[in-house]
Coordinates of C-alpha atoms in Angstrom, one line a residue:
Chain V
X9 CA 47.4 96.4 49.5
X10 CA 45.8 96.7 46.1
X11 CA 49.1 96.4 44.4
X12 CA 50.3 93.5 46.5
X13 CA 47.1 91.6 45.4
X14 CA 47.8 92.0 41.7
X15 CA 51.4 90.8 42.0
X16 CA 50.0 87.7 43.9
X17 CA 47.4 86.9 41.4
X18 CA 49.8 87.4 38.4
X19 CA 52.7 85.2 39.8
X20 CA 51.4 82.6 42.1
X21 CA 48.1 81.4 41.0
X22 CA 47.4 79.1 38.1
X23 CA 44.6 80.0 35.7
X24 CA 41.2 79.2 36.9
X25 CA 40.4 75.5 36.4
X26 CA 37.8 73.8 38.7
X27 CA 37.8 70.4 36.9
X28 CA 38.5 67.2 38.9
X29 CA 42.0 66.4 39.2
X30 CA 43.5 62.9 39.7
X31 CA 45.5 62.8 42.9
X32 CA 47.3 59.4 43.0
X33 CA 48.8 60.0 46.4
X34 CA 45.3 60.4 48.0
X35 CA 44.0 57.2 46.4
X36 CA 47.0 55.1 47.5
X37 CA 46.8 56.2 51.0
X38 CA 43.0 55.5 51.0
X39 CA 43.6 52.0 49.7
X40 CA 46.3 51.3 52.2
X41 CA 44.2 52.6 55.0
X42 CA 41.3 50.5 53.9
X43 CA 43.4 47.4 53.6
X44 CA 44.7 48.0 57.1
X45 CA 41.2 48.3 58.5
X46 CA 39.9 45.4 56.6
X47 CA 42.8 43.1 57.6
X48 CA 42.4 43.6 61.4
X49 CA 38.7 42.7 61.0
X50 CA 39.4 39.8 58.7
X51 CA 42.0 38.4 61.2
X52 CA 39.6 38.7 64.1
X53 CA 36.9 37.0 62.1
X54 CA 39.3 34.3 61.0
X55 CA 40.3 33.6 64.6
X56 CA 36.7 33.4 65.6
X57 CA 36.0 30.9 62.8
X58 CA 38.8 28.8 63.6
X59 CA 37.9 28.7 67.2
X60 CA 34.2 28.1 66.3
X61 CA 35.1 25.4 64.0
X62 CA 37.0 23.3 66.5
X63 CA 34.6 24.1 69.3
X64 CA 31.9 22.9 67.1
X65 CA 33.5 19.4 67.0
X66 CA 33.7 19.4 70.8
X67 CA 30.1 20.4 71.1
X68 CA 29.2 17.9 68.3
X69 CA 30.3 15.1 70.6
X70 CA 27.2 13.4 71.7
X71 CA 28.4 13.1 75.2
X72 CA 28.7 16.9 75.6
X73 CA 25.7 19.1 76.0
X74 CA 25.2 22.7 76.7
X75 CA 23.4 21.8 80.0
X76 CA 26.6 20.0 81.1
X77 CA 28.9 22.6 79.9
X78 CA 27.0 25.5 81.7
X79 CA 25.3 23.4 84.4
X80 CA 27.9 21.4 86.1
X81 CA 31.0 22.3 88.0
X82 CA 33.5 19.8 87.2
X83 CA 35.9 19.9 84.2
X84 CA 37.8 16.7 83.0
X85 CA 36.7 16.0 79.5
X86 CA 38.9 12.9 79.5
X87 CA 36.5 11.3 82.0
X88 CA 33.3 12.8 80.7
X89 CA 33.1 15.9 83.0
X90 CA 32.2 18.9 81.0
X91 CA 31.4 21.7 83.5
X92 CA 33.3 24.9 82.5
X93 CA 32.6 26.8 85.6
X94 CA 35.7 26.0 87.6
X95 CA 37.9 27.4 85.0
X96 CA 35.6 30.5 84.6
X97 CA 35.4 31.5 88.3
X98 CA 39.0 31.1 88.8
X99 CA 39.7 33.4 85.7
X100 CA 37.1 35.8 87.2
X101 CA 38.6 35.7 90.6
X102 CA 42.2 36.3 89.6
X103 CA 41.2 39.1 87.2
X104 CA 39.0 40.7 89.7
X105 CA 41.8 40.7 92.2
X106 CA 44.1 42.0 89.6
X107 CA 41.8 44.9 88.7
X108 CA 41.2 45.8 92.4
X109 CA 44.9 46.2 92.7
X110 CA 45.7 47.9 89.5
X111 CA 42.8 50.3 89.1
X112 CA 43.0 52.3 92.4
X113 CA 46.8 52.1 92.4
X114 CA 47.1 52.9 88.7
X115 CA 44.8 55.9 89.0
X116 CA 46.6 57.1 92.1
X117 CA 49.9 57.0 90.3
X118 CA 48.3 58.6 87.3
X119 CA 46.8 61.4 89.4
X120 CA 50.2 61.9 91.1
X121 CA 52.1 62.0 87.6
X122 CA 49.7 64.2 85.9
X123 CA 48.5 66.6 88.7
X124 CA 51.0 66.6 91.5
X125 CA 54.4 65.6 90.4
X126 CA 57.1 68.1 89.5
X127 CA 58.6 67.7 86.2
X128 CA 61.5 66.1 88.0
X129 CA 59.7 63.6 89.9
X130 CA 57.8 62.7 86.8
X131 CA 61.0 62.1 84.7
X132 CA 62.3 59.8 87.6
X133 CA 59.0 57.9 88.0
X134 CA 58.0 57.2 84.5
X135 CA 61.1 55.1 83.4
X136 CA 60.6 53.1 86.5
X137 CA 57.0 52.3 85.5
X138 CA 58.2 51.5 81.9
X139 CA 60.6 48.9 83.5
X140 CA 57.6 47.3 85.4
X141 CA 55.8 47.1 82.0
X142 CA 58.9 45.4 80.5
X143 CA 59.2 42.6 82.9
X144 CA 58.5 39.2 81.2
X145 CA 55.4 37.6 82.7
X146 CA 57.3 34.5 83.6
X147 CA 59.4 36.4 85.9
X148 CA 56.1 37.9 87.4
X149 CA 54.9 34.2 87.8
X150 CA 57.8 33.2 89.9
X151 CA 57.6 36.4 91.8
X152 CA 54.0 35.5 92.6
X153 CA 55.1 31.8 93.6
X154 CA 58.2 32.6 95.4
X155 CA 57.5 36.1 97.1
X156 CA 53.8 36.9 97.1
X157 CA 52.6 33.4 98.3
X158 CA 55.1 33.2 101.2
X159 CA 54.1 36.8 102.0
X160 CA 50.4 35.8 102.1
X161 CA 51.2 32.7 104.1
X162 CA 53.1 34.8 106.7
X163 CA 50.1 37.1 107.0
X164 CA 47.2 34.6 107.0
X165 CA 48.9 31.4 107.9
X166 CA 50.0 28.4 106.1
X167 CA 46.9 26.5 106.8
X168 CA 44.8 29.2 105.0
X169 CA 47.0 30.0 102.1
X170 CA 47.9 27.0 99.8
X171 CA 51.3 27.0 97.9
X172 CA 49.4 27.5 94.6
X173 CA 46.6 30.2 95.1
X174 CA 44.7 32.5 93.2
X175 CA 45.2 35.4 95.4
X176 CA 49.0 35.7 94.9
X177 CA 48.6 35.2 91.1
X178 CA 45.8 38.0 91.1
X179 CA 47.9 40.4 93.2
X180 CA 51.1 40.1 90.9
X181 CA 48.9 40.2 87.8
X182 CA 47.6 43.6 89.2
X183 CA 51.1 44.8 89.7
X184 CA 51.8 43.7 86.1
X185 CA 48.7 45.6 84.7
X186 CA 49.6 48.7 86.9
X187 CA 51.8 50.5 84.4
X188 CA 49.3 49.9 81.6
X189 CA 46.5 51.5 83.6
X190 CA 48.6 54.3 84.9
X191 CA 50.1 55.3 81.7
X192 CA 46.9 55.2 79.8
X193 CA 45.0 57.1 82.7
X194 CA 47.7 59.5 82.9
X195 CA 47.4 60.3 79.1
X196 CA 43.6 60.7 79.7
X197 CA 44.1 63.0 82.7
X198 CA 46.8 65.1 80.9
X199 CA 44.5 65.6 77.8
X200 CA 41.9 67.4 80.1
X201 CA 42.2 71.0 79.0
X202 CA 44.1 73.3 81.3
X203 CA 41.1 75.7 81.2
X204 CA 39.0 73.3 83.2
X205 CA 41.6 73.1 85.9
X206 CA 41.9 76.9 86.0
X207 CA 38.1 77.1 86.2
X208 CA 38.2 74.9 89.3
X209 CA 41.0 76.6 90.9
X210 CA 39.3 80.0 90.2
X211 CA 36.5 78.8 92.3
X212 CA 38.7 78.4 95.4
X213 CA 39.1 74.5 94.8
X214 CA 42.1 72.9 96.2
X215 CA 44.3 70.8 94.2
X216 CA 42.7 67.6 95.5
X217 CA 39.2 68.8 94.9
X218 CA 40.2 69.9 91.3
X219 CA 41.8 66.5 90.5
X220 CA 39.2 64.3 91.9
X221 CA 36.0 66.1 91.2
X222 CA 36.8 67.9 87.9
X223 CA 39.8 66.4 86.1
X224 CA 38.9 62.8 86.9
X225 CA 35.5 62.9 85.7
X226 CA 36.4 64.7 82.6
X227 CA 39.0 62.0 81.8
X228 CA 36.5 59.1 82.6
X229 CA 36.3 57.9 79.0
X230 CA 40.0 57.5 78.7
X231 CA 40.4 55.9 82.1
X232 CA 37.5 53.6 81.0
X233 CA 39.4 52.5 78.0
X234 CA 42.5 51.8 80.3
X235 CA 40.2 49.7 82.4
X236 CA 38.9 47.7 79.4
X237 CA 42.3 46.9 78.3
X238 CA 43.4 46.1 81.8
X239 CA 40.6 43.6 82.1
X240 CA 41.4 42.0 78.8
X241 CA 44.9 41.6 79.8
X242 CA 44.0 40.1 83.2
X243 CA 41.6 37.7 81.7
X244 CA 44.0 36.6 78.9
X245 CA 47.2 36.5 81.0
X246 CA 48.6 33.0 81.0
X247 CA 52.0 32.7 82.5
X248 CA 51.5 34.2 85.9
X249 CA 48.5 32.0 86.5
X250 CA 50.0 28.9 85.0
X251 CA 52.9 29.1 87.5
X252 CA 51.2 30.5 90.6
X253 CA 47.6 29.8 90.6
X254 CA 47.7 26.1 90.5
X255 CA 47.2 23.4 88.1
X256 CA 44.0 21.5 87.9
X257 CA 40.6 22.9 87.8
X258 CA 38.9 23.6 91.1
X259 CA 35.6 25.0 91.7
X260 CA 36.1 27.4 94.6
X261 CA 35.5 30.9 95.7
X262 CA 38.3 30.9 98.1
X263 CA 41.2 32.9 96.6
X264 CA 43.6 31.2 98.9
X265 CA 43.0 27.9 97.2
X266 CA 44.6 26.7 94.1
X267 CA 42.5 26.7 91.0
X268 CA 43.3 26.7 87.2
X269 CA 42.1 29.4 85.1
X270 CA 41.0 29.0 81.4
X271 CA 44.3 30.3 80.1
X272 CA 46.4 28.3 82.6
X273 CA 44.5 25.2 81.6
X274 CA 44.9 25.8 77.9
X275 CA 48.6 26.2 78.4
X276 CA 49.1 23.1 80.5
X277 CA 47.0 20.7 78.4
X278 CA 48.3 21.8 75.1
X279 CA 51.9 21.6 76.5
X280 CA 51.3 17.9 77.1
X281 CA 50.7 15.0 74.8
X282 CA 47.5 15.4 72.8
X283 CA 46.1 13.6 69.9
X284 CA 44.3 15.6 67.2
X285 CA 40.6 15.3 67.3
X286 CA 40.5 13.9 70.9
X287 CA 38.0 15.2 73.3
X288 CA 40.8 16.9 75.2
X289 CA 42.1 18.7 72.0
X290 CA 38.7 20.0 70.9
X291 CA 37.9 21.0 74.4
X292 CA 40.7 23.5 74.4
X293 CA 38.9 25.4 71.5
X294 CA 35.7 25.3 73.5
X295 CA 37.6 27.0 76.4
X296 CA 39.3 29.5 74.2
X297 CA 35.9 30.3 72.6
X298 CA 34.6 30.8 76.2
X299 CA 37.5 32.9 77.1
X300 CA 36.7 35.1 74.1
X301 CA 33.2 35.4 75.2
X302 CA 34.0 36.3 78.8
X303 CA 36.4 39.0 77.5
X304 CA 33.8 40.3 75.1
X305 CA 31.1 40.4 77.9
X306 CA 33.4 42.2 80.4
X307 CA 34.3 44.6 77.7
X308 CA 30.7 45.3 76.9
X309 CA 29.8 45.7 80.6
X310 CA 32.6 48.1 81.2
X311 CA 31.9 50.0 77.9
X312 CA 28.2 50.2 79.1
X313 CA 29.3 51.7 82.5
X314 CA 31.5 54.2 80.8
X315 CA 28.8 55.2 78.3
X316 CA 26.5 55.8 81.1
X317 CA 28.9 58.2 82.9
X318 CA 29.9 59.8 79.7
X319 CA 26.4 60.8 78.8
X320 CA 26.0 62.2 82.2
X321 CA 29.2 64.1 82.2
X322 CA 30.0 65.3 78.8
Chain K
X15 CA 28.2 97.2 101.5
X16 CA 29.2 100.2 103.6
X17 CA 29.3 103.8 102.8
X18 CA 29.1 104.4 99.1
X19 CA 29.7 108.3 99.2
X20 CA 33.4 108.3 99.4
X21 CA 35.0 106.1 96.8
X22 CA 36.0 102.8 98.6
X23 CA 39.0 100.8 97.4
X24 CA 38.4 97.1 96.6
X25 CA 41.8 96.2 95.7
X26 CA 45.1 98.0 95.4
X27 CA 48.4 97.3 93.8
X28 CA 51.6 98.7 95.3
X29 CA 54.8 98.7 93.2
X30 CA 53.8 95.4 91.6
X31 CA 56.2 93.6 89.4
X32 CA 55.4 90.1 87.9
X33 CA 58.2 88.0 86.8
X34 CA 58.6 84.9 84.6
X35 CA 62.0 83.8 85.7
X36 CA 64.2 86.7 85.3
X37 CA 61.8 88.4 82.9
X38 CA 59.7 91.2 84.3
X39 CA 56.4 90.6 82.2
X40 CA 54.7 93.3 84.2
X41 CA 56.6 96.2 86.0
X42 CA 55.6 98.9 88.5
X43 CA 51.9 98.9 88.6
X44 CA 50.3 101.2 91.1
X45 CA 46.4 101.0 91.0
X46 CA 43.6 101.6 93.3
X47 CA 40.5 99.9 92.1
X48 CA 37.3 101.1 93.4
X49 CA 34.6 99.0 94.8
X50 CA 31.5 98.4 92.8
X51 CA 32.8 99.7 89.6
X52 CA 34.1 98.2 86.4
X53 CA 37.7 98.7 85.7
X54 CA 38.9 97.8 82.3
X55 CA 42.6 96.9 81.3
X56 CA 43.3 97.7 77.8
X57 CA 46.5 97.6 75.7
X58 CA 48.0 96.0 72.7
X59 CA 48.7 92.1 72.6
X60 CA 51.5 90.8 74.7
X61 CA 51.7 93.9 76.9
X62 CA 50.9 91.8 80.1
X63 CA 47.1 92.6 80.6
X64 CA 46.4 88.8 81.3
X65 CA 49.4 88.3 83.4
X66 CA 48.2 91.4 85.4
X67 CA 44.7 90.3 85.9
X68 CA 45.8 86.7 86.7
X69 CA 48.1 88.2 89.5
X70 CA 44.9 89.4 91.4
X71 CA 43.7 85.8 92.2
X72 CA 47.1 84.2 92.1
X73 CA 46.5 82.2 88.9
X74 CA 49.9 82.9 88.0
X75 CA 51.1 80.4 90.7
X76 CA 50.5 77.7 88.3
X77 CA 53.1 79.0 86.0
X78 CA 56.5 77.6 87.3
X79 CA 59.1 80.2 87.7
X80 CA 56.6 83.0 88.0
X81 CA 56.8 85.3 91.0
X82 CA 55.6 88.6 92.3
X83 CA 57.3 91.5 94.1
X84 CA 55.3 94.4 95.5
X85 CA 51.9 94.0 97.0
X86 CA 48.3 93.6 96.1
X87 CA 46.1 94.6 98.9
X88 CA 42.6 93.2 99.6
X89 CA 41.1 95.0 102.6
X90 CA 44.6 95.7 103.9
X91 CA 45.8 92.1 103.4
X92 CA 48.7 91.5 101.0
X93 CA 47.6 88.6 98.7
X94 CA 51.2 87.7 98.3
X95 CA 52.0 87.8 102.0
X96 CA 53.8 84.6 103.4
X97 CA 50.8 83.4 105.4
X98 CA 48.3 83.8 102.6
X99 CA 46.6 80.7 101.2
X100 CA 45.9 81.1 97.5
X101 CA 42.9 78.8 97.7
X102 CA 41.2 81.4 100.1
X103 CA 42.3 84.3 97.8
X104 CA 40.4 82.6 94.9
X105 CA 37.4 82.1 97.0
X106 CA 37.3 85.9 97.4
X107 CA 38.4 86.9 94.0
X108 CA 36.5 84.9 91.3
X109 CA 37.5 84.7 87.7
X110 CA 35.8 84.3 84.3
X111 CA 38.0 83.3 81.5
X112 CA 38.3 84.0 77.7
X113 CA 36.8 80.7 76.6
X114 CA 33.8 79.5 78.5
X115 CA 34.9 76.7 80.5
X116 CA 32.0 75.1 82.3
X117 CA 32.8 71.7 84.2
X118 CA 31.6 68.4 82.6
X119 CA 28.7 68.2 84.8
X120 CA 25.1 69.3 84.6
X121 CA 24.2 72.9 84.6
X122 CA 22.9 72.6 88.1
X123 CA 26.2 70.8 89.4
X124 CA 28.3 73.5 87.6
X125 CA 27.0 76.0 90.1
X126 CA 26.4 73.7 93.2
X127 CA 30.0 72.3 93.0
X128 CA 31.7 75.6 93.8
X129 CA 29.3 76.4 96.7
X130 CA 29.8 72.8 98.0
X131 CA 33.5 73.0 98.1
X132 CA 33.2 76.4 99.6
X133 CA 31.2 74.9 102.4
X134 CA 27.8 76.3 101.6
X135 CA 25.2 75.0 103.8
X136 CA 21.9 76.7 102.8
X137 CA 19.2 75.8 100.4
X138 CA 21.2 74.7 97.3
X139 CA 18.1 74.9 94.8
X140 CA 17.7 78.5 96.0
X141 CA 21.4 79.3 95.4
X142 CA 21.4 77.8 91.9
X143 CA 18.2 79.7 91.0
X144 CA 19.6 83.0 92.4
X145 CA 22.8 82.6 90.8
X146 CA 21.4 81.7 87.4
X147 CA 19.0 84.7 87.6
X148 CA 22.0 86.8 88.6
X149 CA 23.7 85.8 85.3
X150 CA 20.6 86.3 83.4
X151 CA 20.5 82.7 82.4
X152 CA 17.7 81.3 84.6
X153 CA 14.8 81.7 82.0
X154 CA 16.8 79.9 79.3
X155 CA 17.9 76.9 81.4
X156 CA 15.3 76.4 84.2
X157 CA 13.8 73.5 82.5
X158 CA 17.1 71.6 81.9
X159 CA 19.0 72.0 85.0
X160 CA 20.0 68.3 84.9
X161 CA 21.3 68.6 81.3
X162 CA 24.9 68.8 80.6
X163 CA 26.4 72.3 80.5
X164 CA 28.0 71.4 77.2
X165 CA 24.6 71.4 75.5
X166 CA 24.4 75.3 76.1
X167 CA 25.7 77.7 73.4
X168 CA 28.9 79.5 74.0
X169 CA 27.3 82.7 75.2
X170 CA 25.1 80.7 77.6
X171 CA 28.1 78.7 78.8
X172 CA 29.9 81.9 79.6
X173 CA 26.9 83.2 81.6
X174 CA 26.9 79.8 83.4
X175 CA 30.5 80.4 84.3
X176 CA 29.5 83.9 85.6
X177 CA 26.7 82.4 87.6
X178 CA 28.9 79.9 89.2
X179 CA 31.4 82.5 90.1
X180 CA 28.7 84.7 91.7
X181 CA 27.4 81.6 93.5
X182 CA 30.4 81.7 95.8
X183 CA 29.9 85.4 96.6
X184 CA 33.3 86.7 95.7
X185 CA 34.3 90.3 96.5
X186 CA 35.7 90.8 93.1
X187 CA 35.2 89.3 89.7
X188 CA 38.0 89.2 87.3
X189 CA 37.1 88.8 83.6
X190 CA 39.8 88.0 81.2
X191 CA 38.4 88.8 77.7
X192 CA 35.2 87.3 78.6
X193 CA 33.4 88.1 75.3
X194 CA 36.2 87.6 72.8
X195 CA 35.0 84.1 71.9
X196 CA 31.4 85.2 71.6
X197 CA 29.2 86.5 68.9
X198 CA 28.1 90.2 69.1
X199 CA 24.6 89.4 70.6
X200 CA 26.1 87.1 73.4
X201 CA 28.7 89.8 73.9
X202 CA 26.0 92.6 74.3
X203 CA 24.3 90.3 76.9
X204 CA 27.5 89.8 78.9
X205 CA 28.1 93.5 78.8
X206 CA 24.6 94.2 80.0
X207 CA 25.2 91.7 82.6
X208 CA 28.3 93.4 83.9
X209 CA 26.2 96.6 84.5
X210 CA 24.0 94.5 86.7
X211 CA 26.8 92.8 88.4
X212 CA 28.5 96.0 89.5
X213 CA 25.8 96.8 92.0
X214 CA 27.2 94.0 94.1
X215 CA 30.6 93.3 92.8
X216 CA 33.8 94.8 91.8
X217 CA 34.7 93.9 88.4
X218 CA 38.1 94.0 86.6
X219 CA 38.0 93.2 82.9
X220 CA 40.7 92.6 80.3
X221 CA 39.6 93.4 76.9
X222 CA 41.0 93.7 73.3
X223 CA 38.1 95.7 72.4
X224 CA 38.2 99.4 73.0
X225 CA 34.6 100.0 72.3
X226 CA 33.9 97.5 74.9
X227 CA 36.0 99.1 77.3
X228 CA 34.3 102.6 76.6
X229 CA 30.9 100.8 76.8
X230 CA 31.2 99.0 80.1
X231 CA 33.9 100.5 82.2
X232 CA 34.1 103.2 84.9
X233 CA 37.7 103.3 85.0
X234 CA 40.3 102.2 82.4
X235 CA 43.9 101.2 82.7
X236 CA 46.1 101.6 79.7
X237 CA 48.9 99.1 79.5
X238 CA 51.9 99.5 77.1
X239 CA 55.2 97.9 76.8
X240 CA 58.0 100.0 78.4
X241 CA 59.8 102.4 76.1
X242 CA 63.1 101.1 77.2
X243 CA 62.9 98.0 75.1
X244 CA 62.7 95.6 78.0
X245 CA 59.5 94.1 76.7
X246 CA 57.9 94.6 80.1
X247 CA 54.5 95.9 80.3
X248 CA 53.2 98.5 82.6
X249 CA 50.1 100.7 83.2
X250 CA 51.0 104.0 81.6
X251 CA 47.7 105.7 82.2
X252 CA 44.8 104.8 84.6
X253 CA 41.8 107.1 85.2
X254 CA 38.2 107.4 84.5
X255 CA 37.2 105.8 81.1
X256 CA 35.7 109.0 79.8
X257 CA 39.0 110.7 80.3
X258 CA 41.0 107.9 78.6
X259 CA 38.7 108.0 75.6
X260 CA 38.2 111.7 75.2
X261 CA 41.2 113.4 76.8
X262 CA 44.1 111.0 77.5
X263 CA 47.2 112.5 79.0
X264 CA 49.7 110.2 77.4
X265 CA 50.2 110.4 73.7
X266 CA 50.5 106.7 73.4
X267 CA 47.1 106.2 75.1
X268 CA 45.7 108.8 72.6
X269 CA 47.3 107.0 69.6
X270 CA 46.0 103.6 70.8
X271 CA 42.4 104.5 71.6
X272 CA 42.2 106.5 68.3
X273 CA 43.5 103.6 66.3
X274 CA 46.8 105.2 65.2
X275 CA 48.9 102.9 67.3
X276 CA 51.7 101.0 65.8

């Protein structure tokens, strides 16, 4: 041992020098990472600024007041109706339906893949989910209109279910989000240490008890992240609702009725003939700002819920 | 517990082989493990100690391609019999792992959970207190039962894992190097605890630490790879700890316990 040490000292190590060294690679990487971080924040702020600037023009219109914007329930800026609520409620309704479809289903798929499936079943199922994630939303839109709506009509009757309705758009949106939720949740579940599962099994827990009561709570923060992204995706989804949920703002809480969402409205109006600085034009930015706000609030709420659980469970 | 005068057998292996695929990780183990004693399994790394101890509560079931031939008998029932439910086996044979693995729940829930899934109907507060006292942890945690188990130190977490195991009243407690991730003081507390626990439970412990085996166990099983080069581990000597450490029959045991191995 003694001899080996002297050999290593003599041949491998430089003479003692503790002075600061310049490491260009480190600085370059650090600078690149900083630029990347800065850019993403800067772009976000730039978008908010642009939205805010145009929305400012809308709210600067003497005819538009916050009281009208938040206090009335009819939206038609061209004829002086400035109530945002019909667009917000339909967005919330379609998104809620989508989350109610995709969260339980996505979690079930994730649990199956991470806890139950044999490697064989997993390798067969995952590509199918990825295909689901790769379908263009316009296809989903027509799927909602031409498959889901007739299906709902055959169940609930043609009188109840309108041709364009929020339910079919929401349900199909749920299917669209499903792979996102399931694959993110599966990652979170798989990341739960094996030791935790073994601990549960060693207590005489069944597979189901282990999965639901030990693995799932331990993966909650990752599943929460999946939920947040799922919500953002649902709120921001445009094509499906534009095709299947109906055109024209409609203040209703009946999911079988047609009602235009914020995104659907922006898509339709901006596709038409618009003159710059008209009230219709600036109103779109107000809606976009509202959309931004709704997403932000929903994210904060879900983040809050997750944090509450995380504090309790970790 | 019944008659203590004649040595009672808690669990017994008969011609036990444990395979991973076609590879026999452990071969031909015949052990009679006495009730309310501490039995240590020692041996060099990779000789199948963990594989063997995990066979006692069917934890190896989770390794695909693993299977067992021979028998492990608990009160006359073969744990690997066709009609045996591994979940029921694990309810009777608890396990404490190398790294403390409390559940991401409160200290209270860590203990209550196992009791709950095992159908405990009595007074849960009492059970939690008893179990924590049994694991010599009560005084340290009685004021923070609702706090997360992750706020405890490693040694405390390990005692919590012991507490949750005794809360389900197993027959046997398996310990797979329970102190190897702990500091010397925590290790000492676990060792003291084992002496308490063996009044009510049969304990089987895997350890790397020969001094620990000498200190805590009544019986010691010495495991070693087979001489034939098959890389398969087996128990080469199994007797009272005193004998293993002072008067081993097998030359390899002697070399190992005196530190002349390899």
